[in-house]
Coordinates of C-alpha atoms in Angstrom, one line a residue:
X1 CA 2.4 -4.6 -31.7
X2 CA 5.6 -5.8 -31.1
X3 CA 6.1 -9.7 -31.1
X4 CA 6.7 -11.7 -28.4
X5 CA 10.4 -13.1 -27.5
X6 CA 8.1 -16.3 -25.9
X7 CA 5.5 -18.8 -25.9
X8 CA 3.3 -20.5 -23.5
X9 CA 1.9 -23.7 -25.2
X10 CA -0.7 -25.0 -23.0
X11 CA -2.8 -22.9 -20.2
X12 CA -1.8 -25.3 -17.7
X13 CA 2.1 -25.3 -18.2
X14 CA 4.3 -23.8 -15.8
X15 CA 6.8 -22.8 -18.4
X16 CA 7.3 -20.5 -20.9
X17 CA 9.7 -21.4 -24.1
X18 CA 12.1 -18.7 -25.5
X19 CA 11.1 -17.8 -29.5
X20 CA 14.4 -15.4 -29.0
X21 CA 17.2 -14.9 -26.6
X22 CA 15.2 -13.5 -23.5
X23 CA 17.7 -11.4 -21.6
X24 CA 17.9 -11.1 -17.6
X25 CA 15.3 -8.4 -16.1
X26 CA 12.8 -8.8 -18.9
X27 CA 9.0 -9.8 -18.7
X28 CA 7.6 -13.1 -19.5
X29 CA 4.1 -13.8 -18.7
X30 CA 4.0 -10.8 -15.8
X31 CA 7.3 -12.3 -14.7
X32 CA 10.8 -11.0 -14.2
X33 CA 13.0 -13.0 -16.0
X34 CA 16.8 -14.3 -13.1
X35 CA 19.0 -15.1 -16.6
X36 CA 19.8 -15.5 -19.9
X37 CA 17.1 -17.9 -21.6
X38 CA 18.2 -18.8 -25.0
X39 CA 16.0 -19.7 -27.7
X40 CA 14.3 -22.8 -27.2
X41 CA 15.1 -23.2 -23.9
X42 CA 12.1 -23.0 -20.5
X43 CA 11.9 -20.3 -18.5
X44 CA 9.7 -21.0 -15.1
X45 CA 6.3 -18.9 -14.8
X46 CA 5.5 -20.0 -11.5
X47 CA 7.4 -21.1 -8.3
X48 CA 8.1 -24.8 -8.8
X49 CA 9.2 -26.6 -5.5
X50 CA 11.8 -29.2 -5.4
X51 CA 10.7 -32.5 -6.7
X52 CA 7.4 -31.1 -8.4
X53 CA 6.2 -31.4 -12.1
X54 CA 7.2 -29.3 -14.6
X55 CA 4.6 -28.8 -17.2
X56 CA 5.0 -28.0 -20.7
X57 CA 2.6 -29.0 -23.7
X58 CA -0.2 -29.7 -20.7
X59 CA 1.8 -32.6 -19.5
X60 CA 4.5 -33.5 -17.1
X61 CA 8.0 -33.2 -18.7
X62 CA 9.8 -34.2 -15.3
X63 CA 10.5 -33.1 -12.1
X64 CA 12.7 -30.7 -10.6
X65 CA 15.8 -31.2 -8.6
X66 CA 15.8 -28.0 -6.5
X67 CA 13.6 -25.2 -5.8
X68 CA 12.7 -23.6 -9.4
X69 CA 11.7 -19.3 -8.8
X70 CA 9.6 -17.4 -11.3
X71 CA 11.9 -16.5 -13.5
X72 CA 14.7 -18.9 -13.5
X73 CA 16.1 -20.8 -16.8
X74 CA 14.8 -24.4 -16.4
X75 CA 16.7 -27.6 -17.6
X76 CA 19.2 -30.3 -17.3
X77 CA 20.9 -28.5 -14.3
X78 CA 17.5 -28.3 -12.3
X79 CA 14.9 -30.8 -13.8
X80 CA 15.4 -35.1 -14.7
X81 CA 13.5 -37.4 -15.4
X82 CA 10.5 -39.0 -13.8
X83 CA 8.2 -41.8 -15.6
X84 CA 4.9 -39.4 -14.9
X85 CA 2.0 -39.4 -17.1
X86 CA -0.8 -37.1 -17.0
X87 CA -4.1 -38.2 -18.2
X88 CA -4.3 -37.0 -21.7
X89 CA -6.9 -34.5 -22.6
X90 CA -10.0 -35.2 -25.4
X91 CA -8.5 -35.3 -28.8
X92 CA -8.9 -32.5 -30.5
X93 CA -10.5 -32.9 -34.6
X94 CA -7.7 -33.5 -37.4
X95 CA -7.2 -30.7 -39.6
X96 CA -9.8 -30.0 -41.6
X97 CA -9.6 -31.7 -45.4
X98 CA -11.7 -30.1 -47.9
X99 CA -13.4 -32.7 -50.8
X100 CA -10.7 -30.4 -52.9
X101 CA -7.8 -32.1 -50.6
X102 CA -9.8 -35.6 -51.5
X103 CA -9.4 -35.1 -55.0
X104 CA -6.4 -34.2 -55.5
X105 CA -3.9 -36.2 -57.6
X106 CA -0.1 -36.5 -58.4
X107 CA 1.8 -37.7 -61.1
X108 CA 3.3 -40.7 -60.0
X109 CA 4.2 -44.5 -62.1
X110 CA 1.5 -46.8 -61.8
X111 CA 3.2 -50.2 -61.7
X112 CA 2.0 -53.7 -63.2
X113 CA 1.0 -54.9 -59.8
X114 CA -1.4 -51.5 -59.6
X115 CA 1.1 -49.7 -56.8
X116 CA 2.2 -45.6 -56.9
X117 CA 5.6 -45.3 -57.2
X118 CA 7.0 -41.6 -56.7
X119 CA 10.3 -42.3 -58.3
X120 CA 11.5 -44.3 -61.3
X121 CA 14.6 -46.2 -59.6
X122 CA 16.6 -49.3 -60.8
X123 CA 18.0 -51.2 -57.1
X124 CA 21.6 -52.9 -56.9
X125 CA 20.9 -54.7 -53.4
X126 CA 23.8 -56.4 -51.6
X127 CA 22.8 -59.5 -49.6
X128 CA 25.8 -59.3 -47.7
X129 CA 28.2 -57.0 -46.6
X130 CA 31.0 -59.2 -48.7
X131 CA 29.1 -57.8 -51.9
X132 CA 29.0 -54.3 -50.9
X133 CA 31.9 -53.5 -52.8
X134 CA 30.7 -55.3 -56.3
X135 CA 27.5 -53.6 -55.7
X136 CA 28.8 -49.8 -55.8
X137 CA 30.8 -50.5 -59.1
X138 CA 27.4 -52.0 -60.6
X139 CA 25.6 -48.5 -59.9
X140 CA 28.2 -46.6 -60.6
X141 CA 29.2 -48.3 -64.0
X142 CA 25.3 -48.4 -65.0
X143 CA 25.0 -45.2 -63.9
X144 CA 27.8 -44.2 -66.1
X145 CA 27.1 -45.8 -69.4
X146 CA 23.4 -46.7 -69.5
X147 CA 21.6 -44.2 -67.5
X148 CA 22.6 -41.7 -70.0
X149 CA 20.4 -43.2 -72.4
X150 CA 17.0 -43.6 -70.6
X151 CA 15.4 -40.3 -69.5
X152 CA 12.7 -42.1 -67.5
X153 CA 15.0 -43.8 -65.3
X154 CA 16.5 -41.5 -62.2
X155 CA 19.5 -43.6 -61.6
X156 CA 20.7 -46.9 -60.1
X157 CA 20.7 -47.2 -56.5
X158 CA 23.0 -48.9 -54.5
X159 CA 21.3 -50.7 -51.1
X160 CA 24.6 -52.2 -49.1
X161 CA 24.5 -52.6 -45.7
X162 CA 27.1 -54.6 -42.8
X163 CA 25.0 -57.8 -42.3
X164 CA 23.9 -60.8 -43.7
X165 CA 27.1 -63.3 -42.5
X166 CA 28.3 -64.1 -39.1
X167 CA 25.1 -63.9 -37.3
X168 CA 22.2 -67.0 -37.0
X169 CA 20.4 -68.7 -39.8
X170 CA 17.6 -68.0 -37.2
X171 CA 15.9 -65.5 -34.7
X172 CA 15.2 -61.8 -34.6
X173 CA 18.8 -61.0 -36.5
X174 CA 18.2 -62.7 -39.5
X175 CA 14.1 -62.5 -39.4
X176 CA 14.5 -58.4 -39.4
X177 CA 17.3 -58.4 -41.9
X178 CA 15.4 -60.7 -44.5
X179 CA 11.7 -59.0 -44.0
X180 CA 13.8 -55.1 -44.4
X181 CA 16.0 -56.5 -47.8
X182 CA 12.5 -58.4 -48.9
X183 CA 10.7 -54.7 -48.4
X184 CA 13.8 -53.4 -50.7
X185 CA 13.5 -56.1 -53.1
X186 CA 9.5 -55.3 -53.8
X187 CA 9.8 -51.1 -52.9
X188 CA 7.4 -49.9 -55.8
X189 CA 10.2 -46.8 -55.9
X190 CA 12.1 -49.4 -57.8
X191 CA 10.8 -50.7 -61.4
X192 CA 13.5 -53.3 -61.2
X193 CA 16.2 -54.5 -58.6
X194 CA 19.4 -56.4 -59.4
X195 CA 20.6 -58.6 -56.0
X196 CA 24.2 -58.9 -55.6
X197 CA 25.1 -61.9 -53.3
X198 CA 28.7 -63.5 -52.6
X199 CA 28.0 -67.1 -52.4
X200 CA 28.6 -68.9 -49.2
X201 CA 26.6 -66.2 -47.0
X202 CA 24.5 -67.0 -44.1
X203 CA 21.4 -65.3 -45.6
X204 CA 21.2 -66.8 -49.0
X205 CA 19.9 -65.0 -52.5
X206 CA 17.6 -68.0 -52.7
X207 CA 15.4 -66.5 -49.6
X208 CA 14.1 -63.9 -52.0
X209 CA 12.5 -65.6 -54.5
X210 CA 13.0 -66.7 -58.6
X211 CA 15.4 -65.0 -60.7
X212 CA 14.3 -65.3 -64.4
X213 CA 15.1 -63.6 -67.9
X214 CA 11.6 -61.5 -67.1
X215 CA 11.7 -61.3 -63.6
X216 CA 11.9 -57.6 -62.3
X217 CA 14.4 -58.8 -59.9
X218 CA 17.2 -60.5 -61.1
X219 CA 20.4 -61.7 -59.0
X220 CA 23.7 -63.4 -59.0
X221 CA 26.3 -64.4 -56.4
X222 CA 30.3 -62.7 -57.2
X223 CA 31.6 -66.7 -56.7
X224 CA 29.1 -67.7 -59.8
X225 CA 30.2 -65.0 -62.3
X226 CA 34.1 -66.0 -61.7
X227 CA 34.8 -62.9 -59.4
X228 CA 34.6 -59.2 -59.1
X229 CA 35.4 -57.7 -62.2
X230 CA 33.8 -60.7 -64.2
X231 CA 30.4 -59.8 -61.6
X232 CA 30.0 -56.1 -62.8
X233 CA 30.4 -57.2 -66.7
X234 CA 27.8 -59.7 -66.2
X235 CA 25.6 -57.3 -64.3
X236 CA 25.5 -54.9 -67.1
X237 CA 24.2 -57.4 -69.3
X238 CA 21.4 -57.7 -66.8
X239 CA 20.5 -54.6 -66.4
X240 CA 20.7 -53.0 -69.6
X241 CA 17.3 -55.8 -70.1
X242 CA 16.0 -54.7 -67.0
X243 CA 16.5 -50.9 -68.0
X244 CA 14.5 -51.7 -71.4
X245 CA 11.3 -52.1 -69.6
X246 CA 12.1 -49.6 -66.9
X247 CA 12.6 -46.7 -68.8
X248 CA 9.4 -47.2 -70.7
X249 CA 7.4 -46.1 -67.5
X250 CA 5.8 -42.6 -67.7
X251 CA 3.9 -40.4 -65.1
X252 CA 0.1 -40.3 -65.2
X253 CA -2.5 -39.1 -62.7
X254 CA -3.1 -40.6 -59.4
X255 CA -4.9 -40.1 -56.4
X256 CA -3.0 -38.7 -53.4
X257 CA -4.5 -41.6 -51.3
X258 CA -1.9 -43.4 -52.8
X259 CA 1.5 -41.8 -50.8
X260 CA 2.5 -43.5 -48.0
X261 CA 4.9 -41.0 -45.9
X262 CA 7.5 -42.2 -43.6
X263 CA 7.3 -39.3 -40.8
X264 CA 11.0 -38.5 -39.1
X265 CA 12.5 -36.4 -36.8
X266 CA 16.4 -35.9 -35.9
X267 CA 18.6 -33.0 -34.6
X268 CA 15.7 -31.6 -32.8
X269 CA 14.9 -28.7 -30.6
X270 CA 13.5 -26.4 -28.3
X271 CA 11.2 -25.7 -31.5
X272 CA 10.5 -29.0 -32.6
X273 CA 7.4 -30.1 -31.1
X274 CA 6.0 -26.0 -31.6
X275 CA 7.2 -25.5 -35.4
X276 CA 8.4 -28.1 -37.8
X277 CA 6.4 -31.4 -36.1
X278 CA 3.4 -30.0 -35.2
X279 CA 3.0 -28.8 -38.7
X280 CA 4.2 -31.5 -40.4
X281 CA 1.0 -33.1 -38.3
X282 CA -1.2 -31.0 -40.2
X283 CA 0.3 -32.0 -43.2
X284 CA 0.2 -35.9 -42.0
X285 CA -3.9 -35.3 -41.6
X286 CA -4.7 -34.0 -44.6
X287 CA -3.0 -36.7 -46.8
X288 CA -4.3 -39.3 -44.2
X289 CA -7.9 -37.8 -44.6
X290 CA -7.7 -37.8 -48.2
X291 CA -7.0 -42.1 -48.0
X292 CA -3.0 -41.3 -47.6
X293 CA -0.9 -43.1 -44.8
X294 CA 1.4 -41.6 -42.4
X295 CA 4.2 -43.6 -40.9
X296 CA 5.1 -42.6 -37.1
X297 CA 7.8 -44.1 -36.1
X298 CA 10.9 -44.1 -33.4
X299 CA 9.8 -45.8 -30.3
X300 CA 12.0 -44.6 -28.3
X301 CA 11.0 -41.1 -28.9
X302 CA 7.6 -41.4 -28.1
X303 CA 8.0 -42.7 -24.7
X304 CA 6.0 -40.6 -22.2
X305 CA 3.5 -40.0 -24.9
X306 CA 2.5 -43.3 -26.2
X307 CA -0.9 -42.4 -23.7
X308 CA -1.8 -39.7 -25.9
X309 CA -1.7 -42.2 -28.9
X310 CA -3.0 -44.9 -26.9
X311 CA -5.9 -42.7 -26.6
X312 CA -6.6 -42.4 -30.5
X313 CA -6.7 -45.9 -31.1
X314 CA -9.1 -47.2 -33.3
X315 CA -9.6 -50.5 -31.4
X316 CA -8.6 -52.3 -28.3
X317 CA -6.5 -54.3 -30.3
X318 CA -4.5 -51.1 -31.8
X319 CA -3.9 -50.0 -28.3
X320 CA -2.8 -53.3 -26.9
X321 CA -0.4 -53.5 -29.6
X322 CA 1.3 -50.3 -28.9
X323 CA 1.1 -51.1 -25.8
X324 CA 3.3 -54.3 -26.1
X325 CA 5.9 -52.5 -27.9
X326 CA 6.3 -50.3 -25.4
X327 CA 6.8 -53.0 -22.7
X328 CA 9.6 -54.5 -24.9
X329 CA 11.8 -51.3 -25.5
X330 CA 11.9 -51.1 -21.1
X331 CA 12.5 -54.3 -21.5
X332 CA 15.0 -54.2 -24.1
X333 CA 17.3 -51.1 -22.7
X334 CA 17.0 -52.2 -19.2
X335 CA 18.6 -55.3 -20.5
X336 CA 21.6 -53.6 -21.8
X337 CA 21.6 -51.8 -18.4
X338 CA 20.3 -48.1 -19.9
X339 CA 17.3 -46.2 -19.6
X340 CA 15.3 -44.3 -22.4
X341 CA 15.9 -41.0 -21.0
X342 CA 19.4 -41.7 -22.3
X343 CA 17.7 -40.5 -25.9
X344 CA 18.0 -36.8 -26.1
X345 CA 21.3 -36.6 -27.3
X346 CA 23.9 -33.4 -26.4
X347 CA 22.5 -31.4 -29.6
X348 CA 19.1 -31.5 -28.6
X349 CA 19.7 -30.8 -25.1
X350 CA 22.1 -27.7 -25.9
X351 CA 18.7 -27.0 -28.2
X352 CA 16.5 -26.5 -25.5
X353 CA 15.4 -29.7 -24.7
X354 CA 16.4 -32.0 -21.2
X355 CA 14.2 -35.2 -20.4
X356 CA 12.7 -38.4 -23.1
X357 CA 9.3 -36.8 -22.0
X358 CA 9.6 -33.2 -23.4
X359 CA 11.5 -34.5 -26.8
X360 CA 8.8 -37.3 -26.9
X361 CA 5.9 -35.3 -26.5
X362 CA 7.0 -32.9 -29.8
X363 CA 8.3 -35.6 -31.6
X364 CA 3.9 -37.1 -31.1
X365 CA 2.8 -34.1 -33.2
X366 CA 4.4 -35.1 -36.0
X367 CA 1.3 -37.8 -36.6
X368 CA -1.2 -34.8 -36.1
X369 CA -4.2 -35.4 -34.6
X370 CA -5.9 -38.7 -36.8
X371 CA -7.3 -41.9 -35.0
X372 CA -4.3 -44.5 -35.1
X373 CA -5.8 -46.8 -37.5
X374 CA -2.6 -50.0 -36.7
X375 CA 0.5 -50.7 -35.5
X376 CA 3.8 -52.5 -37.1
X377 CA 6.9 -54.1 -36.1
X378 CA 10.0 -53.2 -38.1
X379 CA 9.9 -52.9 -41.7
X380 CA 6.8 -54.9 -41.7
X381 CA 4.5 -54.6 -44.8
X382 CA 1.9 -51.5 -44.5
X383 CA -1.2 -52.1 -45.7
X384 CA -3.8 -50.0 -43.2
X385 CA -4.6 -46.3 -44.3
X386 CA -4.6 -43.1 -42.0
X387 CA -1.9 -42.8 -39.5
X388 CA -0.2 -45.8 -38.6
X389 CA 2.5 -46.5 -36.4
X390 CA 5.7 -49.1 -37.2
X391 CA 8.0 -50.0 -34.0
X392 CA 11.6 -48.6 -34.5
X393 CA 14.9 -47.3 -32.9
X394 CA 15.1 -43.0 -33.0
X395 CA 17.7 -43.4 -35.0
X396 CA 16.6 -41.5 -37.7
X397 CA 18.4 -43.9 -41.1
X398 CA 17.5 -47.0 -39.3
X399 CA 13.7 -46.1 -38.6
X400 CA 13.4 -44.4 -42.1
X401 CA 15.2 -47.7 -43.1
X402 CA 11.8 -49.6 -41.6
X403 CA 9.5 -47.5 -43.3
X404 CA 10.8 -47.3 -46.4
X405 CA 10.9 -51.2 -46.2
X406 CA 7.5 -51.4 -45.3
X407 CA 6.3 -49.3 -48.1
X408 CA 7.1 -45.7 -47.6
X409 CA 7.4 -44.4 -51.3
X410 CA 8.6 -40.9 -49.6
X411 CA 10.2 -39.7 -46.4
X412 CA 9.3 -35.8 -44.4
X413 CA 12.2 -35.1 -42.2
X414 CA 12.0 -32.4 -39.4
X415 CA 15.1 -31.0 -37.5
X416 CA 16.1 -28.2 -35.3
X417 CA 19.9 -28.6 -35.2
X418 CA 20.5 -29.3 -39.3
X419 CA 20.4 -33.3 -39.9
X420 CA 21.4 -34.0 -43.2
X421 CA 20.0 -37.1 -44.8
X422 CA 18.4 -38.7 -47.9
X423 CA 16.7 -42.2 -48.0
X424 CA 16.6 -43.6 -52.1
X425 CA 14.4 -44.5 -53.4
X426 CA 12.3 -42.7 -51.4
X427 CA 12.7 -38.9 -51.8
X428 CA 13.2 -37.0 -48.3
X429 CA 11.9 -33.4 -47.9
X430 CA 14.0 -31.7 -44.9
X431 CA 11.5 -29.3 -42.4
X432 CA 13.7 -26.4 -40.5
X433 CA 12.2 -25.7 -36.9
X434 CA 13.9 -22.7 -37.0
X435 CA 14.8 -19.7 -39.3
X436 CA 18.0 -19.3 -38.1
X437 CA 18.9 -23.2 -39.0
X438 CA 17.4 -22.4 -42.4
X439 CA 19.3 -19.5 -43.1
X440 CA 22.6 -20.9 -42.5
X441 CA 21.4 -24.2 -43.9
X442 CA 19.4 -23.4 -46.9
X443 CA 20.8 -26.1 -49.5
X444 CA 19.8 -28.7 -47.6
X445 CA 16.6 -27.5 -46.2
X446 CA 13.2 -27.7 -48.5
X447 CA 10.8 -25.7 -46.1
X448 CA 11.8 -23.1 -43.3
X449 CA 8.8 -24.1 -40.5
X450 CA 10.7 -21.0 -38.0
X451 CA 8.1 -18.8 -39.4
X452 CA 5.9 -20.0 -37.2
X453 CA 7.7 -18.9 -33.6
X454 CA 7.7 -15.9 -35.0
X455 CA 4.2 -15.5 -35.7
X456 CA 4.9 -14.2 -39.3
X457 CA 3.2 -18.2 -40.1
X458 CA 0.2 -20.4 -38.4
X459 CA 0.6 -24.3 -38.1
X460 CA -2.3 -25.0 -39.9
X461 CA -0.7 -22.8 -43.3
X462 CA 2.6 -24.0 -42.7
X463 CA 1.0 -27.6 -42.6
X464 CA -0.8 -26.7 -46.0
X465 CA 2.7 -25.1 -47.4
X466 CA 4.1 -28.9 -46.7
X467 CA 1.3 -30.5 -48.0
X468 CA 1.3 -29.2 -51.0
X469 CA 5.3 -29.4 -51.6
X470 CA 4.4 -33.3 -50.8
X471 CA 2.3 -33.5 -54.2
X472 CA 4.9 -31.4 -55.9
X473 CA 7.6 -34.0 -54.3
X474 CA 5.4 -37.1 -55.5
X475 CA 4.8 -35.4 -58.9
X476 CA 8.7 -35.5 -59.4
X477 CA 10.0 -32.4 -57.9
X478 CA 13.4 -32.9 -57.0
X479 CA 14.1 -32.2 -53.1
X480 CA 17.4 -30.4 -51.5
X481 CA 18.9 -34.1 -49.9
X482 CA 18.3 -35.7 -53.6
X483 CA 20.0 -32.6 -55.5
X484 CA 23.2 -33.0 -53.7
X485 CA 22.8 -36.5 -53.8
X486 CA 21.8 -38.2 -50.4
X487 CA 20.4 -41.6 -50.2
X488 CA 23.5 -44.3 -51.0
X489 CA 24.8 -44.1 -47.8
X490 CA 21.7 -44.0 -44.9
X491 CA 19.7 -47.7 -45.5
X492 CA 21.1 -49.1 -42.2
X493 CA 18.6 -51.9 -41.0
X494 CA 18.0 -52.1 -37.4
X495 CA 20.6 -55.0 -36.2
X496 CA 19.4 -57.0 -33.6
X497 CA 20.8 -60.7 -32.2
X498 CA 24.8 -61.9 -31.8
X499 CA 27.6 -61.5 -34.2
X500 CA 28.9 -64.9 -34.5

């Protein structure tokens, strides 16, 4: 039988979602299709009067502008925005985890303070934007004539950002900077960090703690060492000790319960929330049923589906908190006179999707279907296993920033139109939603999740295939964003307050 050029992906919606381009005259669902529907894009199933909900995933993705006819291309030209909720369903089980899945182990570096790392990295962390420069020419001169000589160590990072002077000693600006650099500072992806300071910053290298001849992070400010040049020969000195211990480290067995996975989506599409996310979900509930944690992130994008993880909450509390977080974001862009729906950006929208309710409700199956056991702000410390969810922006390097900051010791990434990103020192595997993306993509992509449109894949093995490339990735595997060498450029913490 031949395969179907559609989908229908709830048996209340009143749209059907292109797999292929759908030409004019041709049948979806009993129904004569008016136009051209290109791939990812709605088509209507029913007669949808002006100013009615349009359904798609069972729940309300907006309402139309005009009078929608069976048959006729639905988006941005005929449908906008509406803050509707429908009541969300019973939650459906989490995939099923066999006691095989419980047991499993990677190969990961236990450190002294009994963390998993996945990677073996030594950090060269600005404190300030005036260090920046100092702090590239310290990687890139360790990574030139020590790395060479330790095996065990995968390189020296660089963690430079555009903060850290010109802003208040005090409030949100400085409070989010100082908790993400402290997450940096003590990421268990790094076996020792080198902080690089100026000297007469606002956010001083004496807010993160002792530097000592044994300490695993060391630091220095450019005014101390007599300037720039005289700062990268001292630094060497430092870090050739703090390589020493580093590059004794060795892989051993660990339980799996031990990844925490920082979940992200950018570029999407019209396949999204039906390929790449939903299976990455499956994915997120084995490792969280095995004692793993799964990071979901990007408030912003799960707006007009925070209900349906409202209703997973594992407590009152949970719920309240997400909640609250909510509350601030309307809050927070009504301030700056904007609205949410403002998200979907012109990619995802030429990719099939149109309101902050259809992108939010794919971007949800990311997290699967496990209870939501608690709920972060930025970068906070994460501590609770199972799925959890930490408050951040949808932009995807500051949220992964966040995670990785509170503990994320790797990064799954899934996009429709072909985002490009690394996050060191966590490694970042890239999901396609589309095999066309991963055709024309295929160096930077690590799993092509199209398969599943086209019915040649299921979620649930698709979710397995990404599971398992997880371990690999934790094990050491090397993914496509770390092969060409992603990750120096995209920590950008989330900057909040006045520039002074």
């Amino acid at each position: 039988m031949d395969k179907l050029p559609w989908i229908i992906l709830s048996a209340g919606d009143n749209v059907a979602v292109a797999t292929a381009a759908i030409a004019p005259g041709s049948t979806v669902a009993g129904i004569e299709t008016r136009e051209k529907i290109d791939p990812g894009h709605k088509v209507a199933i029913a007669d949808i009067p002006l100013g009615a909900a349009v359904v798609k995933y069972g729940q309300a993705i907006g309402r139309t502008t005009a009078d929608v006819k069976a048959g006729d291309h639905v988006h941005s030209h005929n449908l906008h925005f509406e803050n509707d909720r429908l009541a969300a369903t019973a939650n459906s089980a989490p995939e099923m985890a066999t006691s095989e899945d419980r047991a499993r182990t990677f190969m990961g570096y236990r450190r002294a303070d009994g963390r998993a790392a996945t990677r073996n990295y030594i950090g060269i962390i600005a404190s300030v934007n005036c260090s920046t420069t100092v702090c590239r020419a310290i990687a890139d001169e360790a990574n030139r004539t020590i790395l060479p000589h330790y095996e065990g160590i995968d390189g020296f990072v660089p963690i430079v950002h555009d903060q850290g002077c010109g802003m208040s000693s005090t409030g949100d600006g400085m409070n989010v900077l100082h908790r993400t650099l402290a997450g940096y500072t003590r990421h268990v992806n790094f076996g020792g960090v080198l902080m690089i300071g100026l000297g007469c910053e606002v956010n001083q290298l004496t807010l993160y703690g002792q530097s000592g001849a044994g300490a695993s992070m060391r630091h220095f400010n450019i005014q101390d060492a007599g300037g720039s040049r005289r700062a990268v020969e001292r630094a060497m000195g430092m870090l050739r000790e703090i390589a020493a211990d580093v590059g004794k480290e060795t892989r051993v067995p660990m339980s799996i319960g031990e990844i925490i996975i920082g979940l992200q989506c950018g570029g999407s599409d019209g396949f999204s929330g039906i390929t790449a996310n939903p299976a990455l979900g499956v994915a997120a509930d084995l490792l969280a049923a095995a004692g793993g944690t799964a990071i979901l992130s990007e408030t912003s994008e799960i707006y007009g589906a925070e209900h349906l993880l409202r209703s997973r909450a594992v407590s009152d509390d949970v719920a309240n908190k997400l909640d609250e977080k909510i509350a601030w974001w309307e809050d927070y862009v009504a301030l700056h006179g904007a609205s949410l729906d403002n998200n979907p950006s012109p990619g995802n929208k030429r990719g099939g999707l149109t309101t902050i309710l259809e992108k939010s409700l794919g971007a949800v199956a990311k997290g699967g279907r496990s209870p939501l056991t608690a709920v972060y702000g930025y970068a906070e410390r994460v501590t609770a296993p199972g799925l959890v969810f930490m408050d951040t922006p949808g932009y995807d390097p500051v949220s992964a920033t966040g995670q990785v900051a509170g503990g994320a010791n790797m990064i799954a990434f899934t996009t429709g139109r072909g985002s490009c990103f690394g996050c060191r020192p966590a490694p970042s595997l890239k999901l396609s939603s589309n095999s066309a993306l991963y055709a024309s993509m295929e160096e930077d992509m690590d799993i092509d999740c199209g398969t599943i449109a086209t019915g040649d894949a299921t979620i649930s093995g698709k979710g397995r295939e990404i599971f398992e490339l997880i371990v690999d990735t934790a094990s050491g595997k090397k993914t496509k964003s770390e092969l060409f060498g992603y990750g120096d450029n995209e920590f950008v913490p989330w900057h909040l307050g006045a520039t002074l």
